[in-house]
Amino acid sequence: MQTLMLEVNETFLSKFLTMLDSLPKDQVRVKDDKLSIEIKNRISAIDDGKEALIPHNQFWETFEDRVKHLKNAH
């Protein structure tokens, strides 16, 4: 198989994906990029209870606390 990289305008993306879905599955395969794969894996881990979902504001509070702690340690 050959690999191609395409750029598709966002306004056309859903139509393009529909067209891709109509092609034979054994002839064409859509590969996710590394970032998409990582996001899917993290969502699955959260859904499966393997990782905890931390609310955005709680993350930044914890982050700021860690920075303050590191500043005070030196």
CSV table of N, CA, C and O in Angstrom, one decimal:
chain,number,residue,atom,x,y,z
A,1,MET,N,0.8,-1.2,0.0
A,1,MET,CA,0.0,0.0,0.0
A,1,MET,C,0.9,1.2,0.0
A,1,MET,O,1.9,1.2,0.6
A,2,GLN,N,0.4,2.3,-0.6
A,2,GLN,CA,1.1,3.6,-0.6
A,2,GLN,C,0.4,4.5,0.5
A,2,GLN,O,-0.8,4.3,0.8
A,3,THR,N,1.1,5.4,1.1
A,3,THR,CA,0.6,6.3,2.0
A,3,THR,C,0.6,7.7,1.5
A,3,THR,O,1.6,8.1,0.9
A,4,LEU,N,-0.5,8.4,1.6
A,4,LEU,CA,-0.7,9.7,1.1
A,4,LEU,C,-1.1,10.6,2.3
A,4,LEU,O,-1.8,10.2,3.2
A,5,MET,N,-0.6,11.8,2.3
A,5,MET,CA,-1.1,12.8,3.2
A,5,MET,C,-1.9,13.9,2.5
A,5,MET,O,-1.4,14.4,1.5
A,6,LEU,N,-3.1,14.1,3.0
A,6,LEU,CA,-4.0,15.0,2.3
A,6,LEU,C,-4.4,16.2,3.3
A,6,LEU,O,-4.5,15.9,4.5
A,7,GLU,N,-4.6,17.3,2.8
A,7,GLU,CA,-5.1,18.4,3.5
A,7,GLU,C,-6.5,18.7,3.0
A,7,GLU,O,-6.7,18.8,1.8
A,8,VAL,N,-7.5,18.6,3.8
A,8,VAL,CA,-8.9,18.8,3.4
A,8,VAL,C,-9.5,20.0,4.2
A,8,VAL,O,-9.4,20.0,5.4
A,9,ASN,N,-10.2,20.8,3.4
A,9,ASN,CA,-10.8,22.0,4.0
A,9,ASN,C,-11.9,21.5,5.0
A,9,ASN,O,-12.6,20.6,4.7
A,10,GLU,N,-11.9,22.1,6.2
A,10,GLU,CA,-12.8,21.6,7.2
A,10,GLU,C,-14.3,21.7,6.8
A,10,GLU,O,-15.1,20.8,7.2
A,11,THR,N,-14.7,22.6,5.9
A,11,THR,CA,-16.1,22.7,5.5
A,11,THR,C,-16.4,21.5,4.6
A,11,THR,O,-17.6,21.2,4.4
A,12,PHE,N,-15.4,20.9,4.0
A,12,PHE,CA,-15.6,19.7,3.1
A,12,PHE,C,-15.3,18.4,3.7
A,12,PHE,O,-15.6,17.3,3.2
A,13,LEU,N,-14.8,18.4,4.9
A,13,LEU,CA,-14.3,17.2,5.6
A,13,LEU,C,-15.3,16.1,5.7
A,13,LEU,O,-15.1,14.9,5.4
A,14,SER,N,-16.5,16.4,6.2
A,14,SER,CA,-17.6,15.4,6.4
A,14,SER,C,-17.9,14.7,5.0
A,14,SER,O,-18.1,13.5,5.0
A,15,LYS,N,-18.0,15.5,4.0
A,15,LYS,CA,-18.3,14.9,2.7
A,15,LYS,C,-17.2,14.0,2.2
A,15,LYS,O,-17.4,13.0,1.6
A,16,PHE,N,-15.9,14.5,2.5
A,16,PHE,CA,-14.8,13.7,2.1
A,16,PHE,C,-14.7,12.4,2.8
A,16,PHE,O,-14.5,11.3,2.2
A,17,LEU,N,-15.0,12.4,4.1
A,17,LEU,CA,-15.0,11.2,4.9
A,17,LEU,C,-16.1,10.2,4.4
A,17,LEU,O,-15.9,9.0,4.4
A,18,THR,N,-17.2,10.8,4.1
A,18,THR,CA,-18.3,9.9,3.5
A,18,THR,C,-17.9,9.3,2.3
A,18,THR,O,-18.1,8.1,2.0
A,19,MET,N,-17.2,10.0,1.4
A,19,MET,CA,-16.7,9.4,0.2
A,19,MET,C,-15.7,8.3,0.5
A,19,MET,O,-15.7,7.2,-0.1
A,20,LEU,N,-14.8,8.5,1.4
A,20,LEU,CA,-13.8,7.5,1.8
A,20,LEU,C,-14.5,6.3,2.3
A,20,LEU,O,-14.1,5.1,2.0
A,21,ASP,N,-15.6,6.4,3.1
A,21,ASP,CA,-16.3,5.3,3.6
A,21,ASP,C,-16.9,4.4,2.5
A,21,ASP,O,-17.2,3.2,2.7
A,22,SER,N,-17.2,5.0,1.4
A,22,SER,CA,-17.8,4.3,0.3
A,22,SER,C,-16.8,3.4,-0.5
A,22,SER,O,-17.1,2.5,-1.3
A,23,LEU,N,-15.5,3.6,-0.2
A,23,LEU,CA,-14.4,2.9,-0.9
A,23,LEU,C,-14.3,1.5,-0.2
A,23,LEU,O,-14.6,1.3,0.9
A,24,PRO,N,-13.8,0.5,-1.0
A,24,PRO,CA,-13.6,-0.9,-0.4
A,24,PRO,C,-12.6,-0.8,0.8
A,24,PRO,O,-11.5,-0.3,0.7
A,25,LYS,N,-13.0,-1.4,1.9
A,25,LYS,CA,-12.2,-1.4,3.1
A,25,LYS,C,-10.9,-2.1,3.0
A,25,LYS,O,-9.9,-1.8,3.6
A,26,ASP,N,-10.8,-3.1,2.1
A,26,ASP,CA,-9.6,-3.8,1.9
A,26,ASP,C,-8.6,-3.1,0.9
A,26,ASP,O,-7.5,-3.5,0.8
A,27,GLN,N,-9.1,-2.0,0.4
A,27,GLN,CA,-8.3,-1.2,-0.5
A,27,GLN,C,-7.8,0.1,0.0
A,27,GLN,O,-6.8,0.6,-0.4
A,28,VAL,N,-8.6,0.7,0.9
A,28,VAL,CA,-8.2,2.0,1.4
A,28,VAL,C,-8.4,2.0,3.0
A,28,VAL,O,-9.4,1.5,3.5
A,29,ARG,N,-7.4,2.5,3.6
A,29,ARG,CA,-7.5,2.6,5.1
A,29,ARG,C,-7.1,4.0,5.5
A,29,ARG,O,-6.1,4.6,5.1
A,30,VAL,N,-7.9,4.5,6.5
A,30,VAL,CA,-7.6,5.9,7.0
A,30,VAL,C,-6.8,5.6,8.3
A,30,VAL,O,-7.2,4.9,9.2
A,31,LYS,N,-5.6,6.2,8.4
A,31,LYS,CA,-4.7,6.1,9.5
A,31,LYS,C,-4.8,7.4,10.3
A,31,LYS,O,-4.7,8.5,9.8
A,32,ASP,N,-5.0,7.2,11.6
A,32,ASP,CA,-5.0,8.4,12.5
A,32,ASP,C,-3.5,8.8,12.8
A,32,ASP,O,-2.6,8.0,12.7
A,33,ASP,N,-3.4,10.1,13.0
A,33,ASP,CA,-2.1,10.7,13.3
A,33,ASP,C,-1.8,10.3,14.8
A,33,ASP,O,-2.6,9.9,15.6
A,34,LYS,N,-0.5,10.5,15.2
A,34,LYS,CA,-0.1,10.1,16.6
A,34,LYS,C,-0.9,10.8,17.6
A,34,LYS,O,-1.2,10.3,18.7
A,35,LEU,N,-1.2,12.1,17.4
A,35,LEU,CA,-1.9,12.9,18.4
A,35,LEU,C,-3.4,12.3,18.6
A,35,LEU,O,-3.8,12.2,19.7
A,36,SER,N,-4.0,12.0,17.5
A,36,SER,CA,-5.4,11.4,17.5
A,36,SER,C,-5.4,10.1,18.3
A,36,SER,O,-6.3,9.8,19.1
A,37,ILE,N,-4.4,9.3,18.0
A,37,ILE,CA,-4.3,8.0,18.7
A,37,ILE,C,-4.1,8.2,20.2
A,37,ILE,O,-4.7,7.5,21.0
A,38,GLU,N,-3.2,9.1,20.6
A,38,GLU,CA,-3.0,9.4,22.0
A,38,GLU,C,-4.2,9.9,22.7
A,38,GLU,O,-4.6,9.5,23.8
A,39,ILE,N,-5.0,10.8,22.0
A,39,ILE,CA,-6.2,11.3,22.6
A,39,ILE,C,-7.2,10.2,22.8
A,39,ILE,O,-7.8,10.0,23.8
A,40,LYS,N,-7.4,9.3,21.8
A,40,LYS,CA,-8.3,8.2,21.9
A,40,LYS,C,-7.9,7.2,23.0
A,40,LYS,O,-8.8,6.7,23.7
A,41,ASN,N,-6.6,7.0,23.1
A,41,ASN,CA,-6.1,6.1,24.2
A,41,ASN,C,-6.4,6.7,25.6
A,41,ASN,O,-6.8,5.9,26.5
A,42,ARG,N,-6.2,8.0,25.7
A,42,ARG,CA,-6.5,8.6,27.0
A,42,ARG,C,-7.9,8.6,27.3
A,42,ARG,O,-8.3,8.4,28.5
A,43,ILE,N,-8.8,8.9,26.3
A,43,ILE,CA,-10.2,8.9,26.6
A,43,ILE,C,-10.7,7.5,27.0
A,43,ILE,O,-11.5,7.3,27.9
A,44,SER,N,-10.2,6.4,26.3
A,44,SER,CA,-10.5,5.1,26.7
A,44,SER,C,-10.0,4.7,28.1
A,44,SER,O,-10.8,4.1,28.8
A,45,ALA,N,-8.8,5.2,28.4
A,45,ALA,CA,-8.3,4.9,29.8
A,45,ALA,C,-9.2,5.6,30.8
A,45,ALA,O,-9.5,5.0,31.9
A,46,ILE,N,-9.7,6.8,30.6
A,46,ILE,CA,-10.6,7.5,31.5
A,46,ILE,C,-11.9,6.8,31.6
A,46,ILE,O,-12.4,6.5,32.7
A,47,ASP,N,-12.5,6.4,30.4
A,47,ASP,CA,-13.7,5.7,30.4
A,47,ASP,C,-13.7,4.3,31.1
A,47,ASP,O,-14.6,3.9,31.7
A,48,ASP,N,-12.5,3.7,31.0
A,48,ASP,CA,-12.3,2.4,31.6
A,48,ASP,C,-12.0,2.5,33.1
A,48,ASP,O,-11.8,1.5,33.8
A,49,GLY,N,-11.8,3.7,33.6
A,49,GLY,CA,-11.4,3.9,35.0
A,49,GLY,C,-10.0,3.7,35.3
A,49,GLY,O,-9.6,3.6,36.5
A,50,LYS,N,-9.1,3.6,34.3
A,50,LYS,CA,-7.7,3.3,34.5
A,50,LYS,C,-7.0,4.6,34.8
A,50,LYS,O,-5.9,4.6,35.4
A,51,GLU,N,-7.6,5.8,34.4
A,51,GLU,CA,-7.0,7.1,34.7
A,51,GLU,C,-8.1,8.0,35.2
A,51,GLU,O,-9.3,7.8,34.8
A,52,ALA,N,-7.8,8.9,36.0
A,52,ALA,CA,-8.8,9.8,36.6
A,52,ALA,C,-8.8,11.1,35.7
A,52,ALA,O,-7.8,11.6,35.2
A,53,LEU,N,-10.0,11.6,35.5
A,53,LEU,CA,-10.2,12.8,34.7
A,53,LEU,C,-10.1,13.9,35.8
A,53,LEU,O,-10.8,14.0,36.8
A,54,ILE,N,-9.2,14.9,35.5
A,54,ILE,CA,-9.0,16.0,36.4
A,54,ILE,C,-9.7,17.2,35.7
A,54,ILE,O,-9.3,17.6,34.6
A,55,PRO,N,-10.6,17.9,36.4
A,55,PRO,CA,-11.2,19.1,35.8
A,55,PRO,C,-10.1,20.2,35.6
A,55,PRO,O,-9.1,20.3,36.3
A,56,HIS,N,-10.3,21.0,34.5
A,56,HIS,CA,-9.4,21.9,34.1
A,56,HIS,C,-8.9,22.9,35.2
A,56,HIS,O,-7.7,23.1,35.4
A,57,ASN,N,-9.8,23.4,35.9
A,57,ASN,CA,-9.5,24.4,37.0
A,57,ASN,C,-8.7,23.7,38.1
A,57,ASN,O,-7.8,24.3,38.7
A,58,GLN,N,-9.0,22.5,38.4
A,58,GLN,CA,-8.3,21.7,39.4
A,58,GLN,C,-6.9,21.4,39.0
A,58,GLN,O,-5.9,21.5,39.8
A,59,PHE,N,-6.7,21.1,37.7
A,59,PHE,CA,-5.3,20.9,37.2
A,59,PHE,C,-4.5,22.1,37.4
A,59,PHE,O,-3.3,22.0,37.9
A,60,TRP,N,-5.0,23.3,37.1
A,60,TRP,CA,-4.2,24.5,37.2
A,60,TRP,C,-3.9,24.9,38.6
A,60,TRP,O,-2.8,25.4,38.9
A,61,GLU,N,-4.9,24.6,39.5
A,61,GLU,CA,-4.6,24.9,40.9
A,61,GLU,C,-3.5,24.0,41.4
A,61,GLU,O,-2.5,24.5,42.1
A,62,THR,N,-3.5,22.8,41.0
A,62,THR,CA,-2.4,21.8,41.4
A,62,THR,C,-1.1,22.2,40.8
A,62,THR,O,-0.1,22.2,41.5
A,63,PHE,N,-1.1,22.6,39.5
A,63,PHE,CA,0.1,23.1,38.8
A,63,PHE,C,0.7,24.3,39.5
A,63,PHE,O,1.9,24.3,39.8
A,64,GLU,N,-0.2,25.3,39.9
A,64,GLU,CA,0.3,26.5,40.5
A,64,GLU,C,0.9,26.1,41.9
A,64,GLU,O,2.0,26.6,42.3
A,65,ASP,N,0.3,25.2,42.6
A,65,ASP,CA,0.8,24.8,43.9
A,65,ASP,C,2.2,24.1,43.8
A,65,ASP,O,3.1,24.4,44.6
A,66,ARG,N,2.3,23.3,42.7
A,66,ARG,CA,3.6,22.6,42.5
A,66,ARG,C,4.7,23.7,42.2
A,66,ARG,O,5.9,23.6,42.6
A,67,VAL,N,4.4,24.7,41.4
A,67,VAL,CA,5.3,25.7,41.0
A,67,VAL,C,5.8,26.5,42.2
A,67,VAL,O,7.0,26.7,42.5
A,68,LYS,N,4.8,26.8,43.1
A,68,LYS,CA,5.1,27.6,44.3
A,68,LYS,C,6.0,26.7,45.2
A,68,LYS,O,7.0,27.2,45.8
A,69,HIS,N,5.7,25.4,45.3
A,69,HIS,CA,6.5,24.5,46.1
A,69,HIS,C,7.9,24.4,45.6
A,69,HIS,O,8.9,24.5,46.4
A,70,LEU,N,8.1,24.3,44.3
A,70,LEU,CA,9.4,24.3,43.7
A,70,LEU,C,10.2,25.6,43.9
A,70,LEU,O,11.4,25.6,44.2
A,71,LYS,N,9.5,26.7,43.8
A,71,LYS,CA,10.2,28.0,44.0
A,71,LYS,C,10.7,28.1,45.5
A,71,LYS,O,11.8,28.6,45.7
A,72,ASN,N,9.8,27.7,46.4
A,72,ASN,CA,10.2,27.7,47.8
A,72,ASN,C,11.3,26.7,48.2
A,72,ASN,O,11.9,26.9,49.2
A,73,ALA,N,11.4,25.7,47.4
A,73,ALA,CA,12.4,24.6,47.8
A,73,ALA,C,13.8,25.1,47.4
A,73,ALA,O,14.8,24.6,48.0
A,74,HIS,N,13.9,26.1,46.6
A,74,HIS,CA,15.3,26.5,46.2
A,74,HIS,C,15.6,27.8,46.9
A,74,HIS,O,15.5,28.8,47.0
